[in-house]
Short mmCIF file of C-alpha atoms in Angstrom, two decimals:
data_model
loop_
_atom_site.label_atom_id
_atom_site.label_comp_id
_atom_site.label_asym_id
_atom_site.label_seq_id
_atom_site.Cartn_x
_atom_site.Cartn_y
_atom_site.Cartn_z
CA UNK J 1 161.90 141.57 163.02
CA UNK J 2 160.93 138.40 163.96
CA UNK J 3 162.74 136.20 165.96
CA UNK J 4 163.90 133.13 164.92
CA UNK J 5 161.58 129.89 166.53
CA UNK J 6 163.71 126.90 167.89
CA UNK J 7 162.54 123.55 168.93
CA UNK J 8 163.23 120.88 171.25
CA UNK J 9 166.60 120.70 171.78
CA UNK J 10 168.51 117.43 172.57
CA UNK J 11 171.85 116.55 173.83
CA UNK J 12 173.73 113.39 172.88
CA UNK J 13 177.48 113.34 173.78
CA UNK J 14 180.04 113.02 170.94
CA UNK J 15 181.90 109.22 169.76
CA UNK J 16 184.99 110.52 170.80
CA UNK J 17 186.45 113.24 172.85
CA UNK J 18 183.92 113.26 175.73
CA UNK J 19 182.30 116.53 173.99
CA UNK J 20 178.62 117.38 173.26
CA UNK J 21 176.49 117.68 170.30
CA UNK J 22 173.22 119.87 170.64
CA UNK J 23 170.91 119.46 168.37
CA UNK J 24 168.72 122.47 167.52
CA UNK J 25 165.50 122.50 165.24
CA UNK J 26 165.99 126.05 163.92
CA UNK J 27 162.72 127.93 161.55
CA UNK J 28 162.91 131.67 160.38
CA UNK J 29 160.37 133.83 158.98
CA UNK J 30 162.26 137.40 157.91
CA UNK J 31 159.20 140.46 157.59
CA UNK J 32 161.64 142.43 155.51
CA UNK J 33 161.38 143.07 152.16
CA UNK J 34 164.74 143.55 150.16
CA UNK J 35 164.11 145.66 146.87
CA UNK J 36 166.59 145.98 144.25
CA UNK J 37 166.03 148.62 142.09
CA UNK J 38 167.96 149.33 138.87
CA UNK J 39 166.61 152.51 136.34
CA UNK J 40 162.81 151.44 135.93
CA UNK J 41 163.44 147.76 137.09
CA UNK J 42 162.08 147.03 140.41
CA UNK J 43 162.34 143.50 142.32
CA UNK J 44 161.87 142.48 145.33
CA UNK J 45 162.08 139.55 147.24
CA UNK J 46 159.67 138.98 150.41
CA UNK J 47 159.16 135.97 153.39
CA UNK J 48 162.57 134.72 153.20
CA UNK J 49 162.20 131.47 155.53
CA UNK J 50 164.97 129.73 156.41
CA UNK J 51 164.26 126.13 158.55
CA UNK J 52 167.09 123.37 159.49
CA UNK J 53 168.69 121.03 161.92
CA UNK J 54 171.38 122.93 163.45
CA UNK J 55 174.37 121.39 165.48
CA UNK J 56 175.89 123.19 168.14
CA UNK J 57 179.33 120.99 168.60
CA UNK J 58 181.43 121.93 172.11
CA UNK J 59 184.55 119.42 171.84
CA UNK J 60 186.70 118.34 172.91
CA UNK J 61 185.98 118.80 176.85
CA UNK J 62 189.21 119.84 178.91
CA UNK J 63 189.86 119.70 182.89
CA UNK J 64 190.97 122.97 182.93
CA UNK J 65 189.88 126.47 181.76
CA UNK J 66 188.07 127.19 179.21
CA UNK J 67 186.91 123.83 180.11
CA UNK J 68 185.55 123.59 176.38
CA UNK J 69 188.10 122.95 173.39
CA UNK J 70 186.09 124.66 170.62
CA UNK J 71 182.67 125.28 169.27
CA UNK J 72 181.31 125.00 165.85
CA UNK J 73 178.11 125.41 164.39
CA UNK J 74 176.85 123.68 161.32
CA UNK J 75 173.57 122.04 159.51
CA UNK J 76 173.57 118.07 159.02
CA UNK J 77 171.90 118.85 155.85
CA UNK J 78 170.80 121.74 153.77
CA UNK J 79 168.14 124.09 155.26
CA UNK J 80 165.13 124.40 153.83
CA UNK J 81 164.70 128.01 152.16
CA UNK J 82 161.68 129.64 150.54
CA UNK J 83 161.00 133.04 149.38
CA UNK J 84 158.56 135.48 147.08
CA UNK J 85 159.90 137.29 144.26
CA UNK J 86 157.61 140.86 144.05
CA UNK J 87 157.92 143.75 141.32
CA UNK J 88 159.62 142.48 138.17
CA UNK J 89 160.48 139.69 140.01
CA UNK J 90 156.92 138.58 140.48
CA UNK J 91 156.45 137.25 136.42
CA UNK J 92 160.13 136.52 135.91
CA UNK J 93 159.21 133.80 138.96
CA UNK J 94 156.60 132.25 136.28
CA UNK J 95 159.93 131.34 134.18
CA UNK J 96 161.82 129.74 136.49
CA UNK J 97 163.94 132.95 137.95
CA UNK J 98 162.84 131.89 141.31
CA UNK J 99 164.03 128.34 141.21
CA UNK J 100 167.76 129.87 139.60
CA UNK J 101 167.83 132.49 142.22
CA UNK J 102 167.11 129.56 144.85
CA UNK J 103 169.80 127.04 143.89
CA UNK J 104 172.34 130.22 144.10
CA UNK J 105 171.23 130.83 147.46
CA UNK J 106 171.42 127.26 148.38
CA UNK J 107 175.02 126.87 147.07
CA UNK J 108 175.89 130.17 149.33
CA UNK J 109 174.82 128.48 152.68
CA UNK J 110 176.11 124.91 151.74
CA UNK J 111 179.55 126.49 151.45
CA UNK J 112 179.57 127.77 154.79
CA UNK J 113 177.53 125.85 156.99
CA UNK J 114 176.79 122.27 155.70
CA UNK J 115 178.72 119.36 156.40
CA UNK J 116 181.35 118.87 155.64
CA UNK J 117 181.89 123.08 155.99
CA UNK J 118 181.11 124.26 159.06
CA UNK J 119 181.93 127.88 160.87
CA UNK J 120 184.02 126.81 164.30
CA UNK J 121 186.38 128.94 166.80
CA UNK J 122 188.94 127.07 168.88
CA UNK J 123 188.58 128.27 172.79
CA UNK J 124 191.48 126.70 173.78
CA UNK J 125 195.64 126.42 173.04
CA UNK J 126 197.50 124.07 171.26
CA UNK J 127 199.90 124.07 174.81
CA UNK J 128 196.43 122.59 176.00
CA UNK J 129 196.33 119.88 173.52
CA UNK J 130 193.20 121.45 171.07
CA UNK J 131 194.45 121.61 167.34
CA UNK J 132 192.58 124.75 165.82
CA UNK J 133 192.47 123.11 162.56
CA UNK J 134 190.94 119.96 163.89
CA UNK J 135 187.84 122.15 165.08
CA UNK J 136 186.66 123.34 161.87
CA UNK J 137 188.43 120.39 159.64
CA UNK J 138 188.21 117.43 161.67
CA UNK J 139 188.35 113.90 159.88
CA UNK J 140 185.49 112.28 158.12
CA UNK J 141 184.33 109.01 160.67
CA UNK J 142 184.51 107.20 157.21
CA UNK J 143 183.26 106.85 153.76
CA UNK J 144 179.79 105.45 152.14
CA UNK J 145 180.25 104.50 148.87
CA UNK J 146 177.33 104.56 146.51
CA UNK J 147 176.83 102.44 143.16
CA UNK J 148 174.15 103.01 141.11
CA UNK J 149 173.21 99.45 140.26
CA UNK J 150 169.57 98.90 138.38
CA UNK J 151 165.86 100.35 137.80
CA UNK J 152 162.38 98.31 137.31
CA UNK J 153 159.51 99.79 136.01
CA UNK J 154 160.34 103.40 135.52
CA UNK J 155 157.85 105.90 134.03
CA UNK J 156 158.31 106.75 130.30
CA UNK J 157 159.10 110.75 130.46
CA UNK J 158 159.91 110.99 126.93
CA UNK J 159 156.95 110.99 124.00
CA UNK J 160 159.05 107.80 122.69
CA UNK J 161 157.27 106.06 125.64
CA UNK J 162 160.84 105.86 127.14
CA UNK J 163 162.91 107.38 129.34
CA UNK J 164 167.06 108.45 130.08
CA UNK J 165 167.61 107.73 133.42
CA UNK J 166 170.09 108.91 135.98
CA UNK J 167 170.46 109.35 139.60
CA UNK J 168 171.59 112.27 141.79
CA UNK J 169 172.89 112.10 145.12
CA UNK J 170 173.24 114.16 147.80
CA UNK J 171 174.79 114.15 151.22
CA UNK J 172 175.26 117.28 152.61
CA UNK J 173 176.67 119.78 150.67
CA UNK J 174 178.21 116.76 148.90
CA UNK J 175 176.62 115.86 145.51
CA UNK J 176 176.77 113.29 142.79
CA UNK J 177 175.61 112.32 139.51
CA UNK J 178 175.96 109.58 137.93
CA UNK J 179 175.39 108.24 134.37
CA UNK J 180 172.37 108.43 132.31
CA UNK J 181 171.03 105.02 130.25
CA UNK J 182 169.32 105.61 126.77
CA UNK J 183 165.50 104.91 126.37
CA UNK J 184 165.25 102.60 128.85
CA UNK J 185 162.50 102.06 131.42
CA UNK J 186 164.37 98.91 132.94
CA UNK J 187 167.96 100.58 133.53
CA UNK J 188 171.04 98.70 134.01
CA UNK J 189 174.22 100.88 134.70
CA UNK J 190 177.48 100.24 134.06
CA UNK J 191 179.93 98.39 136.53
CA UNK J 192 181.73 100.72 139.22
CA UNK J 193 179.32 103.21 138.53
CA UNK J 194 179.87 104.57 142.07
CA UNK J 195 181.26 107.38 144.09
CA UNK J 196 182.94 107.79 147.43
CA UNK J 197 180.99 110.43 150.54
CA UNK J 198 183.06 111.34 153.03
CA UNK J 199 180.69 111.02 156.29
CA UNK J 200 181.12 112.99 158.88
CA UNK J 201 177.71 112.30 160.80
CA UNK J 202 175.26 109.07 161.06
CA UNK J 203 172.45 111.18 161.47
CA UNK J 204 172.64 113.42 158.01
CA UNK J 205 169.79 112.47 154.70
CA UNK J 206 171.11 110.33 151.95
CA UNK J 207 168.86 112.13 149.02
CA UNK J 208 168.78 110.31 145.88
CA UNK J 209 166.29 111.15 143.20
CA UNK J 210 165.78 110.13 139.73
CA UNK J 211 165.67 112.31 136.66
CA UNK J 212 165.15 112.05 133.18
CA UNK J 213 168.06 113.33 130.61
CA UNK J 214 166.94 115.91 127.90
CA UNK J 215 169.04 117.27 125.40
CA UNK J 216 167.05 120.42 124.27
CA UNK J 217 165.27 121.42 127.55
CA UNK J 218 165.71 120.81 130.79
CA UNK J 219 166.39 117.53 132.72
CA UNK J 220 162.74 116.07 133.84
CA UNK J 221 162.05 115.31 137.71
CA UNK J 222 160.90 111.66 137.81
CA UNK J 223 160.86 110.86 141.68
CA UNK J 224 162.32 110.19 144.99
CA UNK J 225 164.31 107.18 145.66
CA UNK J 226 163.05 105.72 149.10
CA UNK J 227 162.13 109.39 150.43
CA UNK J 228 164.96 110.14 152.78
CA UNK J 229 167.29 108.08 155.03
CA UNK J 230 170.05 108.62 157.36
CA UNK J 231 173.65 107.39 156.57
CA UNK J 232 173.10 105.11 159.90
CA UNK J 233 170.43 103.13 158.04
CA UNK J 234 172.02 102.90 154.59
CA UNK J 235 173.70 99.50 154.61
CA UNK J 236 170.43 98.32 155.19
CA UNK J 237 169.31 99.32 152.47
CA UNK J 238 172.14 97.79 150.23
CA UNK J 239 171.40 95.72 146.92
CA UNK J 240 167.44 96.30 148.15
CA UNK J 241 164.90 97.38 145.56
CA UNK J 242 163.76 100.70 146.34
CA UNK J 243 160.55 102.45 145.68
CA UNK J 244 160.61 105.80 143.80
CA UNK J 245 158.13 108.42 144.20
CA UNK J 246 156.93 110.46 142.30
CA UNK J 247 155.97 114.33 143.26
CA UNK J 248 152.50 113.33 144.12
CA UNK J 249 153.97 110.18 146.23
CA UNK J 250 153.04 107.45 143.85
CA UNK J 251 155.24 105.03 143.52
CA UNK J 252 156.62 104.66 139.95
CA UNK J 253 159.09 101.92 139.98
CA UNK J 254 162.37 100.91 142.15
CA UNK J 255 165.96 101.58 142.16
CA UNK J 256 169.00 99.16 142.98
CA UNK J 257 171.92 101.01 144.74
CA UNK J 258 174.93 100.14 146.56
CA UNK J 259 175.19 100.84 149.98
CA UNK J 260 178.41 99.82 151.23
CA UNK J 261 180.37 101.47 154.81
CA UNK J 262 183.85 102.28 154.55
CA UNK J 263 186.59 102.16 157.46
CA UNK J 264 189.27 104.08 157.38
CA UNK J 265 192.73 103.08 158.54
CA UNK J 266 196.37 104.72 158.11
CA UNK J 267 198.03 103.83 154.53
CA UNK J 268 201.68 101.74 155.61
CA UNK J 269 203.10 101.19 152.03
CA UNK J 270 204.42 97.24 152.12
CA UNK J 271 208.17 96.61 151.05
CA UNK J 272 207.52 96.66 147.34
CA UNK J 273 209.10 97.39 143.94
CA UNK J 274 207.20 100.71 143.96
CA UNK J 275 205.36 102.48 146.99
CA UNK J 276 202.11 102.10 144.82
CA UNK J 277 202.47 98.28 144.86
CA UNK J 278 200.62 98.37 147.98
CA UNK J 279 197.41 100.15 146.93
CA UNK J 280 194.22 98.23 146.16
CA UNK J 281 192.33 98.73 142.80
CA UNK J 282 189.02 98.67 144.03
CA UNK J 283 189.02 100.97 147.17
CA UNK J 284 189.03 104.59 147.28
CA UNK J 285 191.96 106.79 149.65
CA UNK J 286 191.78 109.73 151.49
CA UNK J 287 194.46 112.13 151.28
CA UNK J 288 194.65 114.04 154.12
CA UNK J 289 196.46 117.65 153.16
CA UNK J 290 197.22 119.32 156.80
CA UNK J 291 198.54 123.44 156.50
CA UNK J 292 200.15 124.50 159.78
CA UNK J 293 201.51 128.02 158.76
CA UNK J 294 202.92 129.90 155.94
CA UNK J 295 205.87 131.94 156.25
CA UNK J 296 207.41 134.92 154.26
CA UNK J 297 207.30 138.83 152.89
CA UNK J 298 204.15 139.77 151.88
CA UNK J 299 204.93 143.03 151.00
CA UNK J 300 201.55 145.11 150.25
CA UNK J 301 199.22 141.92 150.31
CA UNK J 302 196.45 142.40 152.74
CA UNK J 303 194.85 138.75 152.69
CA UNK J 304 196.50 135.16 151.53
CA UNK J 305 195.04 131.62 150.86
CA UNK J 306 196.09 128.44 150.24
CA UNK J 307 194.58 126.92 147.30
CA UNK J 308 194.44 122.75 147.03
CA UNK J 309 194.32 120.46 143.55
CA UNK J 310 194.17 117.40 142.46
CA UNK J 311 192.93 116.26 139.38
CA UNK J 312 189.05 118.40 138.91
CA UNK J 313 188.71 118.78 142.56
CA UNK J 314 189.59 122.20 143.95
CA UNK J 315 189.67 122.93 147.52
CA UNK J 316 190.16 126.37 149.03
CA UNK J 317 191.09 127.94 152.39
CA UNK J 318 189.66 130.77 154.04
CA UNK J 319 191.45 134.45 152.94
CA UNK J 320 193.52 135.00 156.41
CA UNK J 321 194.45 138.51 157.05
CA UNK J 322 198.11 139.56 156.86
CA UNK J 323 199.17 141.23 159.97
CA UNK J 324 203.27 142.76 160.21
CA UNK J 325 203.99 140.99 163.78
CA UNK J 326 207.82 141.76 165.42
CA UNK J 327 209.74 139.61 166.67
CA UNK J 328 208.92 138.90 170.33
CA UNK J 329 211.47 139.21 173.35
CA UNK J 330 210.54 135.65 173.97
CA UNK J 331 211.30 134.29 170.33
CA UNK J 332 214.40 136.75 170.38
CA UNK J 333 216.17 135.45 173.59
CA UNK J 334 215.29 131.65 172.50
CA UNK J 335 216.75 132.74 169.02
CA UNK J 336 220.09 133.36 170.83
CA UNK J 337 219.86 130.59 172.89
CA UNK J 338 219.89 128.31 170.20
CA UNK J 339 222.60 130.43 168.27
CA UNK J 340 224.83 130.17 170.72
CA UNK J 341 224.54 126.47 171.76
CA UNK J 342 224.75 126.07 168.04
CA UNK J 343 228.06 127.88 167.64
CA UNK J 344 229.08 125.25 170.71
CA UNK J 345 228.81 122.28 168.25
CA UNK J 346 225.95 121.11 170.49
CA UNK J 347 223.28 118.50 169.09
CA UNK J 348 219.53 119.50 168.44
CA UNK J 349 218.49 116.71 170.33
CA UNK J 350 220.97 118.45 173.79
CA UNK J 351 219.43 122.14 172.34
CA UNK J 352 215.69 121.02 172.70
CA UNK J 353 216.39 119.14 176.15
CA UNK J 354 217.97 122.30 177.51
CA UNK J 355 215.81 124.81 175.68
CA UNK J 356 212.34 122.70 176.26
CA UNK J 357 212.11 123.10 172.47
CA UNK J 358 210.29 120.20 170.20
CA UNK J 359 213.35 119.08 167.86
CA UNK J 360 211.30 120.66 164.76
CA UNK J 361 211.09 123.63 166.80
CA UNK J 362 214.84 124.06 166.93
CA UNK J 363 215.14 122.80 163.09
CA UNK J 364 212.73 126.08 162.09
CA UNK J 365 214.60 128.59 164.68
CA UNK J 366 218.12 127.41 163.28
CA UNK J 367 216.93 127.61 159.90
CA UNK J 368 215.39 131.13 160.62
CA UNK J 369 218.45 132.12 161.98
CA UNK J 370 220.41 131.09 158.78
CA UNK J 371 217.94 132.97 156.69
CA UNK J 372 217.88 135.75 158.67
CA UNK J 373 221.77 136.47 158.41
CA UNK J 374 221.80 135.98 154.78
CA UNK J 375 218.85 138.41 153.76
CA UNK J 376 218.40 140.47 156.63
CA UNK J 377 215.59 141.11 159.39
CA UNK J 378 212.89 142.31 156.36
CA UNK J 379 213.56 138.88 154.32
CA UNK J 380 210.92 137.07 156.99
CA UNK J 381 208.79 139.20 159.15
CA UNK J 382 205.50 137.54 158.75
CA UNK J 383 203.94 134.05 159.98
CA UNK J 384 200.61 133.13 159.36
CA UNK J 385 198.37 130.39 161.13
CA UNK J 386 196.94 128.46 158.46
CA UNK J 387 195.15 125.66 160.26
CA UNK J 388 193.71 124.21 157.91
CA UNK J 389 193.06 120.44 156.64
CA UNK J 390 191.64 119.52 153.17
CA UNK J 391 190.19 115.72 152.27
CA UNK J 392 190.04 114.02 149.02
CA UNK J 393 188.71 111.14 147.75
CA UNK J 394 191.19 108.89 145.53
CA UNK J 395 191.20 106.43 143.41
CA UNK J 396 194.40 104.29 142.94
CA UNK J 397 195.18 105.67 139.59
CA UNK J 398 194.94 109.55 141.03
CA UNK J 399 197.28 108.72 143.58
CA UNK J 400 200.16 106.95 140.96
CA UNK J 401 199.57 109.71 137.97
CA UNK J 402 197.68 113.01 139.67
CA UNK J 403 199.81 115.62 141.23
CA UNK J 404 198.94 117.44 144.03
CA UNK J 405 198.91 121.63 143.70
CA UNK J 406 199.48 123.66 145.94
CA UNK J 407 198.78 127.46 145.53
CA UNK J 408 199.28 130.55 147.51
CA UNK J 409 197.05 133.15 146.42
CA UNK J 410 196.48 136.86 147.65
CA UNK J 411 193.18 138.32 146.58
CA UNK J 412 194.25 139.62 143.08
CA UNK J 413 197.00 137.40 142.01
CA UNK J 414 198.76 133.98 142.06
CA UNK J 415 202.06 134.17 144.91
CA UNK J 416 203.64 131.09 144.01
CA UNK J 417 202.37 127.06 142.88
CA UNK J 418 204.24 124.21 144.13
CA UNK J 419 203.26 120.32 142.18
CA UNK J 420 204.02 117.67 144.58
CA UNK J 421 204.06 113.80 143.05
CA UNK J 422 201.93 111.93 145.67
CA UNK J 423 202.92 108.60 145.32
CA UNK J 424 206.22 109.78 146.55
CA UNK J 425 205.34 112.02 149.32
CA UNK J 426 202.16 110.43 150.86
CA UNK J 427 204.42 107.32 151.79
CA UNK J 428 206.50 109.16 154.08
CA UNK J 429 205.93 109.78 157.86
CA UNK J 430 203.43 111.97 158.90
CA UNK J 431 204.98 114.94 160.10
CA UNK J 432 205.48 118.45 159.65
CA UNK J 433 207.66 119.98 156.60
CA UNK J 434 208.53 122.78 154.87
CA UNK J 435 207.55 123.43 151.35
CA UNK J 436 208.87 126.42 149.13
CA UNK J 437 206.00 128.11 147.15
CA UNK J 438 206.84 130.81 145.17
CA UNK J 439 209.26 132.03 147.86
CA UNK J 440 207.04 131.28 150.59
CA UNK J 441 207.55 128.98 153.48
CA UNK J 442 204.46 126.61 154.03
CA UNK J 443 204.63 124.30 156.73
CA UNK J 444 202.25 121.29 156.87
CA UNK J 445 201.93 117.26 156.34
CA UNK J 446 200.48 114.97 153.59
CA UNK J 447 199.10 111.32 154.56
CA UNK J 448 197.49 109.31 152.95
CA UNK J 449 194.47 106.71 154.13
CA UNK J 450 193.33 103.60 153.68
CA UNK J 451 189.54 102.14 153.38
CA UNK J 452 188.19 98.62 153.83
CA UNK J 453 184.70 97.55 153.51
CA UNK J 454 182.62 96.93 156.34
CA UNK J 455 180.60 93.57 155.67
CA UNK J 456 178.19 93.66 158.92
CA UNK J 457 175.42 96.40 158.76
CA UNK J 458 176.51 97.76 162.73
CA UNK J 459 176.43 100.96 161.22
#
């Protein structure tokens, strides 16, 4: 096989945390040939290439071993993949199999590996101050929000000599569409026509293109919307007209857009009539959903997730193993250290300055304790490291009337759903608490965040 080819490789050191980002120009040319053969049916698929930018992160650094917090690995933006269909395949590529078989493929590695997904391993201890979940779900740096404003001089696409216009948008794995406008080479869109990108990097491709809505066939390429540019240059690019290209690179009109930075800053609900008083209209929010661990009998589940919803947006964890783990001497001689100051009338605030406990930490053994003299040792033998943080966008009106979902799934069946109101939750301090799903003990925090638009072009 042949190897894979890498180019020059630079190092620039991260914003924050003192870490490292390598950059690594990555191309790969596979010589096998994968055939899939079914009764007569033969096809192949030959020269799989694969080429992308990818990012080698080592943060945050540490003065002590394993003097590196974590590693992950991840593309700014989606790799470039190619392929030849052979057999079968080979005339089913001159109607358009190829191009379906492509966007599957590209969908498969933009789950796993392009912002804001990413695969990452944590090298070092929480007792060392590295959060696992903050090295593969660390926070976006901010937002760019994009509004689809106007178009001058478009192409007709259409034998009417006119043309339905919309725009798609693409950051990442991160995608949006917006609206088409009837026969109309001179498009104006509607007001707040816009949507929200959590950015995680300056340097990835803002990728708008223009299309043409059809109704009985397929949508019609119409160009490229200032080729490609990095989030870094966008607000330059704000309220500026815009050449599109078409696919020969003639230019065939310009675009309008927004281009507008977003800072985030921690939601503090105002003394108010309602805690929703205090959110703006305009502005988008970022709820931040943090899963520390999930506790609970399992019985004969081998893998558990925790499923995320609000609204149409789904987000799901990774399937985590379940593992029976005992009790350890440790945890068992802490466990009746705590009993028995406990049964002394003493204060969790005495208990965790004697024990070296956190005061949550004595909360969770006490009420372990409790549990575990009402049900027996079998009633909670498992805990599970979650570590895991999910993002999403909000407008005000999600946050007053959505609810947020939590699920805990095994691989075959539903374990337990909890619905949590936001606007009452998200106002409250941002700390660790247990939830009751289905029977199951899920520890974790819900915050909620602020954005305000940045008005110099710094970024």
């Amino acid at each position: 096989p042949n190897p894979p080819a890498v180019g020059s490789i630079h190092l620039r050191q991260t914003a924050s945390n003192g870490g490292y980002l390598l950059f690594m120009p990555l191309e790969y040319t596979s010589d096998v040939t994968l055939n899939l053969v079914s009764g007569p049916i033969r096809v192949g698929l030959h020269q799989l290439s694969v080429a992308g930018n990818l990012i080698i992160r080592l943060d945050p650094l540490l003065k002590q071993a394993p003097l590196i917090g974590g590693i992950s690995l991840y593309f700014l933006d989606p790799p470039k993949i190619d392929f030849h269909l052979t057999g079968l395949g080979a005339i089913a590529e001159q109607f358009g199999v190829q191009r379906i078989i492509k966007k599957e493929v590209d969908a498969v590695i933009a789950a796993y590996m392009v912002l804001p997904y990413r695969f990452g391993i944590a090298l070092a201890t929480q007792a060392q101050g590295v959060d696992p979940a903050l090295i593969t779900n660390p926070p976006p740096i901010g937002l760019l929000r994009v509004t689809a404003i106007s178009g001058h001089d478009l192409p007709a696409a259409d034998l009417n000599g006119k043309t339905d216009p919309y725009l798609s948008v693409q950051i990442g794995a991160q995608r949006w569409q917006s609206s088409a406008v009837a026969h109309s080479l001179n498009p104006t869109w509607p007001p707040g026509e816009s949507h929200s990108f959590m950015i995680w990097s300056l340097w990835q491709k803002v990728k708008v293109t223009l299309w043409d809505k059809d109704m009985l066939t397929q949508d019609d390429y119409v160009g490229i919307v200032d080729q490609d540019f990095r989030v870094g240059d966008a607000m330059r690019r704000h309220k500026q007209n815009l050449a599109v290209h078409n696919s020969s690179g003639k230019k065939t009109g310009t675009i309008k857009l927004g281009l507008e930075w977003l800072d985030m800053a921690p939601f503090r609900a105002r003394q108010a009539s309602s805690p929703t008083a205090a959110l703006n209209d305009n502005l988008p929010y970022i709820l931040v959903v943090s899963l520390d661990r999930l506790q609970g009998n399992f019985g004969v589940e081998e893998a558990v997730q925790v499923v995320a919803k609000v609204g149409a947006t789904t987000k799901e964890g990774v399937f985590i193993p379940v593992t029976k783990v005992k009790e350890s001497r440790l945890e068992k001689t802490l466990s009746r250290v705590v009993e028995k100051l406990t049964d002394r009338k003493m204060k969790d605030k005495d208990i965790a300055d004697v024990t070296g406990l956190t005061l949550a930490e004595v909360q969770d053994c006490k009420e372990y304790l409790q549990h575990k003299k009402k049900h027996g040792d079998k009633a909670i033998d498992i805990e599970i490291a979650i570590d895991t943080i999910f993002y999403f966008v909000l407008d005000k009106a999600e946050v007053t009337h959505e609810l947020l979902v939590l699920e805990v799934k095994s691989k075959t069946r539903s374990l337990g759903v909890l619905k949590i109101e936001m606007r009452k939750e998200t106002v409250k301090a941002d700390k660790l608490r247990r939830y009751l799903i289905g029977g199951y003990h899920l520890w974790g925090s819900i915050s909620l965040s602020r954005t305000k638009v940045r008005s110099d072009k710094s970024r």
